[in-house]
Coordinates of C-alpha atoms in Angstrom, one line a residue:
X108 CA -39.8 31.9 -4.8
X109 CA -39.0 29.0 -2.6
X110 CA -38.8 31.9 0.3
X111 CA -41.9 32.8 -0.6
X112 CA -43.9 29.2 0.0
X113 CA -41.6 29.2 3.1
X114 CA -42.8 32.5 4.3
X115 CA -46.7 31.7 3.6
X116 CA -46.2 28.2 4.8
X117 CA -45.1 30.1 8.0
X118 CA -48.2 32.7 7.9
X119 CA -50.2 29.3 7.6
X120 CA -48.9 28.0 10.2
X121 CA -49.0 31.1 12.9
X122 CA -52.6 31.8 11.6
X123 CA -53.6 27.8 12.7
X124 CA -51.3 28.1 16.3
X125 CA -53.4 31.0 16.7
X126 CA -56.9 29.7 16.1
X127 CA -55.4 26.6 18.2
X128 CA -54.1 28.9 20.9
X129 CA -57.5 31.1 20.7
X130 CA -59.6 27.5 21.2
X131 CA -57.5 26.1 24.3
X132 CA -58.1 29.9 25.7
X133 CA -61.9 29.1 25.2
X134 CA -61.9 26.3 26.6
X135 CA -59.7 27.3 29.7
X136 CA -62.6 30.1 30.5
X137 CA -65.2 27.7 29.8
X138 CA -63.4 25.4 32.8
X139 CA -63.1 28.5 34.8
X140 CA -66.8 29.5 34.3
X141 CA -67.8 26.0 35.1
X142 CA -65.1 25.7 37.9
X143 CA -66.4 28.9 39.7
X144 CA -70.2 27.8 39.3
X145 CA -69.2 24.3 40.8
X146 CA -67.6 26.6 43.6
X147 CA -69.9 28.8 44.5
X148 CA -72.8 25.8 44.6
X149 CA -70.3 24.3 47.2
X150 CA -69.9 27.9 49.0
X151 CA -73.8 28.5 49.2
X152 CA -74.1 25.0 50.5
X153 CA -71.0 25.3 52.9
X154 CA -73.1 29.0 54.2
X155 CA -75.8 26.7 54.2
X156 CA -74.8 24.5 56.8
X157 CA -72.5 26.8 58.5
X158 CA -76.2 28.4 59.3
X159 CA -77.9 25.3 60.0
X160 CA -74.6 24.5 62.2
X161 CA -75.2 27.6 64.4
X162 CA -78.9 27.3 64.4
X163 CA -78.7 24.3 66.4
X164 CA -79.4 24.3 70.1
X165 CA -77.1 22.1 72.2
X166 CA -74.3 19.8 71.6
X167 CA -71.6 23.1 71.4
X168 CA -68.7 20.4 71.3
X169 CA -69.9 18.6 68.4
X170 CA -70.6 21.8 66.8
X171 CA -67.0 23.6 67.6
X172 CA -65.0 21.0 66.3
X173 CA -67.4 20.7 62.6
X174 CA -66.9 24.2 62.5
X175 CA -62.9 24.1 63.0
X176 CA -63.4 21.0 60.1
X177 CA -65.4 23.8 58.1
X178 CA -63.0 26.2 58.7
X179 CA -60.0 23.8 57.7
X180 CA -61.5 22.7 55.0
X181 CA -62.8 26.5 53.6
X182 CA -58.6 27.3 54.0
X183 CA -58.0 24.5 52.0
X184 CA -60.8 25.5 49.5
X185 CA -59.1 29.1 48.7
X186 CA -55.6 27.4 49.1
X187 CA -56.2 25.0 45.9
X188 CA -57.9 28.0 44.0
X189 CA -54.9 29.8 44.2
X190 CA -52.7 27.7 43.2
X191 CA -55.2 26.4 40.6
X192 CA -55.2 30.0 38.8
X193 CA -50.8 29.9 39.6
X194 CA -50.6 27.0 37.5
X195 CA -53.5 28.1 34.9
X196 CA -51.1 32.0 34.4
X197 CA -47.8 29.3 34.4
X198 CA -49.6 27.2 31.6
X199 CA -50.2 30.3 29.3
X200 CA -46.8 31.8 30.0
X201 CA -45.7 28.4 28.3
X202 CA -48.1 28.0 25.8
X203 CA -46.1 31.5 24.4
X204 CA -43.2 30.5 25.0
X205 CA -43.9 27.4 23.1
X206 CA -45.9 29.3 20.5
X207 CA -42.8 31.6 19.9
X208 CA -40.1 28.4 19.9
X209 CA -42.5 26.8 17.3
X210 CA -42.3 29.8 15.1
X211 CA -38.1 30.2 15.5
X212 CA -37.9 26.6 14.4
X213 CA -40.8 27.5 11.6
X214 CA -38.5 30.2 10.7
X215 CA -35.2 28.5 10.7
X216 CA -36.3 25.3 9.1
X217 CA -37.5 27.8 6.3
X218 CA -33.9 29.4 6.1
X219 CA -32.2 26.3 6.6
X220 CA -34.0 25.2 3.2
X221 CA -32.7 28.3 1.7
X222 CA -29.3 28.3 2.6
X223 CA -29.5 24.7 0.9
X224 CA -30.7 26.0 -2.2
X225 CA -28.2 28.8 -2.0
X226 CA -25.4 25.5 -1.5
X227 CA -27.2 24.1 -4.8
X228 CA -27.1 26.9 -7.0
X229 CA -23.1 27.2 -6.1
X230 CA -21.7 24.6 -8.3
X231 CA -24.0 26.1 -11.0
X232 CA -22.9 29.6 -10.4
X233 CA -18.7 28.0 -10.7
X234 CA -20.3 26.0 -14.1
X235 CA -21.2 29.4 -15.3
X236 CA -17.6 30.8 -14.0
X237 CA -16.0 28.0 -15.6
X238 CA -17.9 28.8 -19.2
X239 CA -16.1 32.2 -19.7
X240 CA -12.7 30.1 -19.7
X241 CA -13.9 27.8 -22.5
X242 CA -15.5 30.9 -25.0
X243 CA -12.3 32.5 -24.3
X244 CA -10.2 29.3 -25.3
X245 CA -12.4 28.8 -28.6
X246 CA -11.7 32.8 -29.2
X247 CA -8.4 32.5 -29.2
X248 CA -7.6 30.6 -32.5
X249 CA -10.3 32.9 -34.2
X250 CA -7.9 36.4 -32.6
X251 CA -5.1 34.3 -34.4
X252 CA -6.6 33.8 -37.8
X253 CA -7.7 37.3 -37.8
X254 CA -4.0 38.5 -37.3
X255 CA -3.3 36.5 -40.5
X256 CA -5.8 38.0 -42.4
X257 CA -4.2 41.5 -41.4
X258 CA -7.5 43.0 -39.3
X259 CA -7.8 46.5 -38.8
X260 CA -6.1 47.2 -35.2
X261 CA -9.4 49.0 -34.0
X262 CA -11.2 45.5 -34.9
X263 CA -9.0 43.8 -32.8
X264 CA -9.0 46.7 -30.1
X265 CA -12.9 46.2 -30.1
X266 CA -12.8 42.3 -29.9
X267 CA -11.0 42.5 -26.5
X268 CA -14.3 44.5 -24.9
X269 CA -16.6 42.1 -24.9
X270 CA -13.8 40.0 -23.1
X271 CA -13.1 42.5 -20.8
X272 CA -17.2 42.8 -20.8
X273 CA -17.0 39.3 -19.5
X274 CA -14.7 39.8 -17.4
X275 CA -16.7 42.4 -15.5
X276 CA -19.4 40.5 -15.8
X277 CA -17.3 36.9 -14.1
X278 CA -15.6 39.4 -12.0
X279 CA -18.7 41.1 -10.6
X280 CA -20.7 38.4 -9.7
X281 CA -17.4 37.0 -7.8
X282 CA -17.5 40.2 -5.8
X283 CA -21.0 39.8 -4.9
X284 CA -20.1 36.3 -4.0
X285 CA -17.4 37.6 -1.8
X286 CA -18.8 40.0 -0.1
X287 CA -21.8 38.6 1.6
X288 CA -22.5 42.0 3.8
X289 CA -25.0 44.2 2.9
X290 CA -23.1 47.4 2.2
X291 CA -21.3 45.6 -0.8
X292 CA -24.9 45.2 -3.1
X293 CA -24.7 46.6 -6.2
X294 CA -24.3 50.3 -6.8
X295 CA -26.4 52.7 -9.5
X296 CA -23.1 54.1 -11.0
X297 CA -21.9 50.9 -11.5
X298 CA -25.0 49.8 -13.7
X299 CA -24.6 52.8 -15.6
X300 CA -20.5 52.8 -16.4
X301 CA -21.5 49.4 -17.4
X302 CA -24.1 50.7 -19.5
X303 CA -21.7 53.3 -21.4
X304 CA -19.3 50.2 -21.9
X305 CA -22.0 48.1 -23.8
X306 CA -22.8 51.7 -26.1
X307 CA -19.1 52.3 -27.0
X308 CA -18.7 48.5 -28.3
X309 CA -21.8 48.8 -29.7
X310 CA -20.6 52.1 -31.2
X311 CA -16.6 50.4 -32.1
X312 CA -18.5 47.3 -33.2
X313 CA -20.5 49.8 -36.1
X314 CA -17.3 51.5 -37.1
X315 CA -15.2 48.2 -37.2
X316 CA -15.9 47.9 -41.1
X317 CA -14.3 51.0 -41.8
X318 CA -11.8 51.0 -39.3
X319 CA -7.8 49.3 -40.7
X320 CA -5.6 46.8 -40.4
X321 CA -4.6 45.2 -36.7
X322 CA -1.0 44.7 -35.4
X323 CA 0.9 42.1 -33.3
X324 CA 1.4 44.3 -30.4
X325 CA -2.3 44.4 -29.9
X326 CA -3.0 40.4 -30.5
X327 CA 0.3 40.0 -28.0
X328 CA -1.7 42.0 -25.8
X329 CA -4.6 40.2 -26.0
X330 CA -3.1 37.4 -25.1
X331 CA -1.5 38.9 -22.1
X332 CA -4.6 40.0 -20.8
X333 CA -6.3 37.0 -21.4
X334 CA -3.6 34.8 -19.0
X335 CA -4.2 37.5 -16.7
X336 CA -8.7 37.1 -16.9
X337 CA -7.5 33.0 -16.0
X338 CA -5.6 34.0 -12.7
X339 CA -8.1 36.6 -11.9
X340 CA -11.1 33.6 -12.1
X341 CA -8.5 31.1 -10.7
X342 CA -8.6 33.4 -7.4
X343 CA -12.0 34.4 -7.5
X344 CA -12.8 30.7 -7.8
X345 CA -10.4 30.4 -4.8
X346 CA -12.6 32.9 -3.4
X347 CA -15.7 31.4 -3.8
X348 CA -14.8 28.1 -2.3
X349 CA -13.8 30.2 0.8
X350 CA -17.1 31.9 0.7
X351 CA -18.4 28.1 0.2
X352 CA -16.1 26.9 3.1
X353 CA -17.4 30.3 5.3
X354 CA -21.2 29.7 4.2
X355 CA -21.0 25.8 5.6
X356 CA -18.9 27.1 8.9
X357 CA -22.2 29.2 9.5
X358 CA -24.4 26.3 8.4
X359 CA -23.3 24.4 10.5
X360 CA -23.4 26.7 13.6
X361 CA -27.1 27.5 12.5
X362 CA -27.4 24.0 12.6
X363 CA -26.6 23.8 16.1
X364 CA -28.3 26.5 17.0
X365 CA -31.8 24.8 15.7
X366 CA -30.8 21.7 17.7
X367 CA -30.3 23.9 20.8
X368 CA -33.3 25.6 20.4
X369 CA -35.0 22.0 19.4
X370 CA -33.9 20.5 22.3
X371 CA -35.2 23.8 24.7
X372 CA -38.2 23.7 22.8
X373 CA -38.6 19.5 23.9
X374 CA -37.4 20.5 27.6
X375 CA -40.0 23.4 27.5
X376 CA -43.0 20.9 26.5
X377 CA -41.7 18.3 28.9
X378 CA -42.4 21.2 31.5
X379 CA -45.4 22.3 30.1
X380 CA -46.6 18.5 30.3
X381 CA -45.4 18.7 33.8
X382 CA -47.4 21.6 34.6
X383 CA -50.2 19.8 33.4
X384 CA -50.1 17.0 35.1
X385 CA -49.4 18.4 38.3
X386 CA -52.4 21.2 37.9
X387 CA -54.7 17.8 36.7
X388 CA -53.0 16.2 40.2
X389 CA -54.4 19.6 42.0
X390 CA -57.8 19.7 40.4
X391 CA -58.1 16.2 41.8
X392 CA -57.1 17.1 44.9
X393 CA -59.7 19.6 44.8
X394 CA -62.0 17.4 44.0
X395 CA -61.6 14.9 46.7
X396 CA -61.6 17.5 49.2
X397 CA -65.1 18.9 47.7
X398 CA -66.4 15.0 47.9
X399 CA -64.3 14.8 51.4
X400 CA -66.8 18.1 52.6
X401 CA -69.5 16.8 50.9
X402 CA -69.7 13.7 52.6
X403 CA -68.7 15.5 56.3
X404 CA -71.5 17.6 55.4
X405 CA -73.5 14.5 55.1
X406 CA -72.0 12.9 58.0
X407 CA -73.2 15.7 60.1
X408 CA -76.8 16.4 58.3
X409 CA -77.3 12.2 59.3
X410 CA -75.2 12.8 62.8
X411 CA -77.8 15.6 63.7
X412 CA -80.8 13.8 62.6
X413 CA -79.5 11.2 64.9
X414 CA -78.9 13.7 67.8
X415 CA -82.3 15.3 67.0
X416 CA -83.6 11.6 67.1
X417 CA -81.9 11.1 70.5
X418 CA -83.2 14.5 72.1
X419 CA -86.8 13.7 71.0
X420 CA -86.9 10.1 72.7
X421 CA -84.3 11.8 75.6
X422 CA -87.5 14.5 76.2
X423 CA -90.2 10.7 76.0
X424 CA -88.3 9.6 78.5
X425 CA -87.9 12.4 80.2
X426 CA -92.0 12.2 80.3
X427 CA -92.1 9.0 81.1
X428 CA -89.9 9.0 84.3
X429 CA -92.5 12.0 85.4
X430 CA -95.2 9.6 85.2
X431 CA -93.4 7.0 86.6
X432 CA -92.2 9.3 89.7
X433 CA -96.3 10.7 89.6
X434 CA -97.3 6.6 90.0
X435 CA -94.6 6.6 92.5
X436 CA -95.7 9.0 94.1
X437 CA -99.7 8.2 94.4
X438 CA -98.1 4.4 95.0
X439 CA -96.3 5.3 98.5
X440 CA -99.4 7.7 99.3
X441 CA -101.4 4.6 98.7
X442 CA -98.9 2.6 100.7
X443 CA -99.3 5.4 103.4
X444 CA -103.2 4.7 103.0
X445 CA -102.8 1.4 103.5
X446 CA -100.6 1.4 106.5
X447 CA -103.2 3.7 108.2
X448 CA -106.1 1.1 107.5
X449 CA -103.9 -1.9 108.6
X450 CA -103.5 0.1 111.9
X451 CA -107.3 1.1 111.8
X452 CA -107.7 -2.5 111.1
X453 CA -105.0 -3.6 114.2
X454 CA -106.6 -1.0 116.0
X455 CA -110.2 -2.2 115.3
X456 CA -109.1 -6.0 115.8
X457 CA -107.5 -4.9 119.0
X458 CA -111.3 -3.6 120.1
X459 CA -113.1 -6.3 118.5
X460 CA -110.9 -8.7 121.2
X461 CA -111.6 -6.3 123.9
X462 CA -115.4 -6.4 123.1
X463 CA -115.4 -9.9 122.6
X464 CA -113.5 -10.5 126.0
X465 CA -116.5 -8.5 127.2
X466 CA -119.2 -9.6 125.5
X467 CA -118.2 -13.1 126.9
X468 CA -117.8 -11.4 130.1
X469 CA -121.4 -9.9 129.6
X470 CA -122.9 -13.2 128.2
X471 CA -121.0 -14.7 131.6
X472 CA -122.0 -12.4 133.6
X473 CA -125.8 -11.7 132.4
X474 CA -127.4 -12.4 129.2
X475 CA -129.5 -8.9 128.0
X476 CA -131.3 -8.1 125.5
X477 CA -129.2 -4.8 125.4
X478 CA -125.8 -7.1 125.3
X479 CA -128.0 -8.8 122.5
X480 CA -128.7 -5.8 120.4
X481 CA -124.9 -4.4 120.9
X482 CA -123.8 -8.2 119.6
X483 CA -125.4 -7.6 116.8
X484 CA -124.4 -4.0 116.6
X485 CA -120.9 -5.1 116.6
X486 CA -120.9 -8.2 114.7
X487 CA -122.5 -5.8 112.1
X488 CA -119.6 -3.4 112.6
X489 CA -117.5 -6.3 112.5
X490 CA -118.8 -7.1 109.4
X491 CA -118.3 -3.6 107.9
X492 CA -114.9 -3.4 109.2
X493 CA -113.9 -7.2 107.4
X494 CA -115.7 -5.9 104.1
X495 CA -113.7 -2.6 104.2
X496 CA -110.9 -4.7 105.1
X497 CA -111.3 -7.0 102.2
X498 CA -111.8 -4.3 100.0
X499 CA -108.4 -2.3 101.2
X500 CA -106.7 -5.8 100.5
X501 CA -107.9 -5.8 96.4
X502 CA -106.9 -1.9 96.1
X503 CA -103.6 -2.8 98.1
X504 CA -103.3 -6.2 95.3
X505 CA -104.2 -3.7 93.1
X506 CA -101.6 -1.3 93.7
X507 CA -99.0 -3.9 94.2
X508 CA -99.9 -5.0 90.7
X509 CA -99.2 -1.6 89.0
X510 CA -96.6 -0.9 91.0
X511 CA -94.9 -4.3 89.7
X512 CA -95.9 -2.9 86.3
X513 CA -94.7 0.6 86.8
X514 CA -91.2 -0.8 87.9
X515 CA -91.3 -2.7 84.9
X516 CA -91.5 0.0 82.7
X517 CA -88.6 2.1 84.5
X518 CA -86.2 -0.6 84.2
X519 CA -86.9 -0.5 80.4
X520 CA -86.5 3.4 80.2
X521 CA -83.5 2.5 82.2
X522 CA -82.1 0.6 79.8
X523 CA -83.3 2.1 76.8
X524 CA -81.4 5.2 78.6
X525 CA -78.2 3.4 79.1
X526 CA -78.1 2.2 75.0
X527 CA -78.7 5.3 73.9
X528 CA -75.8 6.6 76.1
X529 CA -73.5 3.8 75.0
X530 CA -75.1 5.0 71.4
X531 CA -74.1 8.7 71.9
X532 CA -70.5 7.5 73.1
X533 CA -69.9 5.3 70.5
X534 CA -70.7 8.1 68.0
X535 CA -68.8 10.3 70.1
X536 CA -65.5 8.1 69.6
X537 CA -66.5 7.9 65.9
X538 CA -66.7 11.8 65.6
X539 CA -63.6 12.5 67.2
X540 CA -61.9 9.1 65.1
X541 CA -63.3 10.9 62.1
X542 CA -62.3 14.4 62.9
X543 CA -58.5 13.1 64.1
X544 CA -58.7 11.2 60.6
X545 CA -59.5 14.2 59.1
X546 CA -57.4 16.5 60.5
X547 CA -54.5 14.3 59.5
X548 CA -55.4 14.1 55.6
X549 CA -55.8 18.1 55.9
X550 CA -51.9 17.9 57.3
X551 CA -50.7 15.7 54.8
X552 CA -52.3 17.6 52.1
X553 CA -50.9 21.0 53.4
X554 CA -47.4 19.2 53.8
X555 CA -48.1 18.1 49.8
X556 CA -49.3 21.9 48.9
X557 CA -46.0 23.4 50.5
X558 CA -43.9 21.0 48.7
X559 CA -45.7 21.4 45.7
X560 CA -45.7 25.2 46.2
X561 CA -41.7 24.8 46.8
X562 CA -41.8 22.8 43.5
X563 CA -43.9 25.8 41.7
X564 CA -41.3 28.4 42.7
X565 CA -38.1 26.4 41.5
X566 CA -40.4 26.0 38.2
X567 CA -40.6 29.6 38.2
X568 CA -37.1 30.1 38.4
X569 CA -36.0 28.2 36.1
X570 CA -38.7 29.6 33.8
X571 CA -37.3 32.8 34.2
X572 CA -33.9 31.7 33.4
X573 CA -35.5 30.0 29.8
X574 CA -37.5 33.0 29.1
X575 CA -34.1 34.9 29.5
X576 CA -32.0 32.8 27.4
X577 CA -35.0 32.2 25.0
X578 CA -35.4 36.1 24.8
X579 CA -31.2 36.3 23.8
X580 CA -31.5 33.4 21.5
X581 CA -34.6 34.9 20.0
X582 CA -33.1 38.1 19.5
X583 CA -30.0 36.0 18.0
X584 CA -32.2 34.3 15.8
X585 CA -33.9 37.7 14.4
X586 CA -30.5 39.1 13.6
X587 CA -29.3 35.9 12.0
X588 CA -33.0 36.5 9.8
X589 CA -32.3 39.8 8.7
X590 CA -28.8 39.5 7.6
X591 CA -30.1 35.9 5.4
X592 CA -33.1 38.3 4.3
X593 CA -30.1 40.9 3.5
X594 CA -28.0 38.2 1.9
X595 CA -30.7 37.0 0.1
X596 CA -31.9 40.3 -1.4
X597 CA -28.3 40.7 -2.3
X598 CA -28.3 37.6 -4.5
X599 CA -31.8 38.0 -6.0
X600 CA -29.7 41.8 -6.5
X601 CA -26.8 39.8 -7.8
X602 CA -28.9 37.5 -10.0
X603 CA -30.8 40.2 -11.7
X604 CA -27.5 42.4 -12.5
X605 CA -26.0 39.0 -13.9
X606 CA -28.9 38.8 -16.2
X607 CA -28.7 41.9 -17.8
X608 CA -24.5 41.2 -18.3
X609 CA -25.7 38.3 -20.1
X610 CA -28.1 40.2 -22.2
X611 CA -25.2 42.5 -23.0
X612 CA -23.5 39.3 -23.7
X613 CA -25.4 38.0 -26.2
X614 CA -25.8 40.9 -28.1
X615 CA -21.8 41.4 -28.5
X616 CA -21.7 38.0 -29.3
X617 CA -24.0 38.5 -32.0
X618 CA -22.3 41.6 -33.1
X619 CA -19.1 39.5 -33.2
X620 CA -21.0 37.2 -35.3
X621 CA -22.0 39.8 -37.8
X622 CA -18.3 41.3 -38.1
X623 CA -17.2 38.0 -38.7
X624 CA -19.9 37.7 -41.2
X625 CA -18.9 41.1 -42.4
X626 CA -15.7 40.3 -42.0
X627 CA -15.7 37.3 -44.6
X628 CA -17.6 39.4 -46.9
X629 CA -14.9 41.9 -47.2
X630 CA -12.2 39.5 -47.6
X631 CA -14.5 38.0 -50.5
X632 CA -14.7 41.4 -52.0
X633 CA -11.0 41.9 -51.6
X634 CA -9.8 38.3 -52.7
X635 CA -12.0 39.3 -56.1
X636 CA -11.0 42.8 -56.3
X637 CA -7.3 41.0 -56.3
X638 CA -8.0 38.2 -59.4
X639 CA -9.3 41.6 -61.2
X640 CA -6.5 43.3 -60.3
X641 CA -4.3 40.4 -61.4
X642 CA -6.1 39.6 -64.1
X643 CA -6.2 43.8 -65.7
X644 CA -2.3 43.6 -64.9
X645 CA -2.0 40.7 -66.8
X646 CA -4.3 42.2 -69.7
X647 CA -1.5 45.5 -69.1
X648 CA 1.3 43.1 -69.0
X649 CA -0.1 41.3 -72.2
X650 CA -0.6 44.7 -74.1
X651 CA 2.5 46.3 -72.8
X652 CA 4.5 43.4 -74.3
X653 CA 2.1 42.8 -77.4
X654 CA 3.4 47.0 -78.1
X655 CA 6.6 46.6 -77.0

């Protein structure tokens, strides 16, 4: 019975490590599902930018070296995954192996509880033993009374089977104490000799009435045999406390055994939680990488905005400088312009001097009205030729002024050219900072992924060496089942032929009763039939002397 609970208790318990192990399975796809979505959001993005990252025009450095950072960090990427589904196939190899440990402990907790009752029902089993002894001691003053009252021999004869019954049936149980294989259970011809027994005292016990009187040989005999049923349950008893001794020796080893197997089963979970850890260390490794991409990837989406930023006020510039070098241009042409008026003008001058030199050589040497009208003809080109001159003065101001302006405006493209250079150096130095930076985390992080992959494969090993020896002990442990399931099926065996020799018990001791009872009767019958007899030879007597 108590196997029974043990063995439902059991079923129990597998059926809830299997809805346990079935829910953690669940959940692990349910990560993986949501793993590989997260993944290929980050792979679409990645092709994204890789795209983007090609599509740009210019800047080929700064575009090789974020694609060997892409590249890196896409080997990383596929790096982590595998080891991420390494340790996920590592964690369900242990989950069974814990799963199976759990159950072997299950199973020898439940025969370790067994065994004790077994150790329990022993001292019952030697007060049983011991009983026989003291129905034997109380028979023995009743064999001796009947041996006064003269009982017919095949009485007596008969009143030694049921001891000898009880000695088969103290004897047999010994034996099945003794022999704890399972080729020694008990046999069909033995059940049915010990049938036939029962019938013929059954059968003596009916013709006991009728049979005559018993002798001392017999009750000697009796006797004999009894002295030799004490030694006989004197060594079996012997016997049993061997068996005892034996069944602790193996208790004991069983014992330690289950501790082994407990302490495997701790140094299994303390790997398991290992395993854990270090797969929770990866998937955070992981996940800095992704944020470490995710934020290059940002780096670069604001780094070409910036460049795109720079090229677009480059090209202004650029446009700017044209105009400038068109305003140069028209300013020296002007310049030119003006050079050729101011020799006009020097040339012009130079004549007005000459004409005035002769005009006050004409008004010297004769006063005309021709010398008059050519005065006024050249004080009225003089006139033209100081108005133009004037007015070549305000366009050369003029020019001077926008020209001042002009330069002005270059030196401010000039330096707004120079920042921005010193701008795209400084983010130069901060690319390649970032990328050197970069490239050293990705070293240290494949230097940690070797070691931990170094780490992974002495795991393995040693994995494999468990699984081995928790295969033998396993198979150890099933053996060690069967032959308790054997042993056990022996005693329930054992039990059940014990009760029926106590049945048979009973109902010899009751016939014992009633030939006793019978027994009485008869010597009441014979003790009367001797006061008649008496008292008819006394009558005889009385009339033989009365005639004589």
């Amino acid at each position: 019975f108590d196997l029974q609970k043990a063995k439902e208790h059991n079923q129990r318990l597998d059926g809830e490590i299997l809805a346990l192990r079935n829910r953690v399975r669940s959940l692990d796809s349910e990560k993986k599902v949501l793993g590989e979505v997260e993944l290929q959001k980050s792979k679409s993005e990645l092709t994204c930018l890789y795209s983007e990252i090609q599509s740009l025009p210019g800047a080929a450095e700064d575009r090789d070296h974020f694609l060997i950072a892409y590249d890196l960090l896409k080997r990383e990427n596929a790096e982590l995954e595998t080891k991420i589904s390494k340790f996920s196939q590592e964690l369900e190899q242990l989950n069974h192996f814990t799963i199976g440990g759990e159950t072997a402990t299950a199973n020898l907790i439940a025969s370790e509880s067994a065994y004790k009752d077994l150790v329990l029902k022993v001292p019952i089993l030697e007060v049983e033993l011991q009983s026989p002894e003291e129905e034997k001691e109380e028979l023995c003053p009743e064999l001796g009374e009947s041996k006064q009252k003269d009982i017919p021999e095949e009485s007596v004869k008969e009143g030694t089977l049921p001891k000898e019954g009880q000695k088969e049936e103290d004897s047999q149980p010994n034996r099945d104490m003794k022999d704890e294989e399972p080729q020694l259970a008990m046999k069909p011809e033995e059940v049915v000799r010990l049938g036939e027994e029962a019938r013929h005292v059954n059968q003596s016990l009916l013709r006991s009435p009728n049979s005559g009187d018993s002798s001392d040989d017999s009750s000697t005999q009796y006797l004999s045999s009894g002295e030799k049923l004490k030694c006989e349950q004197q060594e079996e008893i012997q016997q049993l406390r061997k068996n005892l001794h034996r069944l602790q020796i193996l208790f004991n080893s069983a014992e330690k055994e289950l501790r082994y197997e407990r302490e495997k089963n701790m140094d299994l979970k303390q790997h398991n939680s290992l395993f854990q850890e270090e797969n929770i260390k990866l998937k955070i490794e992981q996940k800095q990488a992704q944020q470490k991409l995710l934020d290059s990837t940002k780096m670069y989406a604001s780094l070409t905005a910036e460049w795109k930023h720079c090229q677009q006020k480059i090209k202004e510039l650029e446009l700017e400088g044209l105009k400038q070098a068109q305003g140069i241009k028209s300013q020296n042409h002007l310049q030119e312009k003006l050079a050729q008026e101011k020799s006009k003008v020097a040339s012009a001058e130079e004549k007005i001097l000459d004409l005035q030199q002769k005009l006050e050589h004409a008004h010297k040497v004769c006063i005309t009205d021709t010398c008059i009208l050519r005065t006024k003809q050249l004080e009225e080109k003089i006139k033209e030729a100081t108005e133009n001159e004037a007015e070549l003065r305000q366009q050369y101001q003029e020019e001077q002024q926008k020209r001042k302006l002009l330069d002005q405006t270059v030196n401010e493209l000039k330096r707004k050219v120079t920042t921005l250079q010193e701008k795209d150096n400084q983010l130069k130095v901060t690319r390649s900072q970032q990328q050197e930076a970069l490239l050293k985390q990705l070293e240290n992080e494949k230097r940690k992924s070797d070691e931990h992959i170094k780490s992974n494969q002495e795991l393995s090993e040693k994995l494999s060496g468990l699984q081995q020896e928790k295969e033998a002990l396993w198979e150890r442990c099933v053996q060690f089942l069967e032959h308790f399931d054997e042993h056990v099926r022996n005693y329930s065996e054992k039990h059940h032929h014990k009760a029926k020799l106590r049945k048979v018990k009973d109902h010899l001791v009751h016939e014992v009763e009633m030939r006793n009872k019978r027994i009485k009767q008869l010597e009441d019958e014979a003790g009367l039939l001797q006061q008649k007899i008496e008292t008819v030879r006394k009558k005889e007597k009385y009339t033989y002397d009365t005639g004589g």
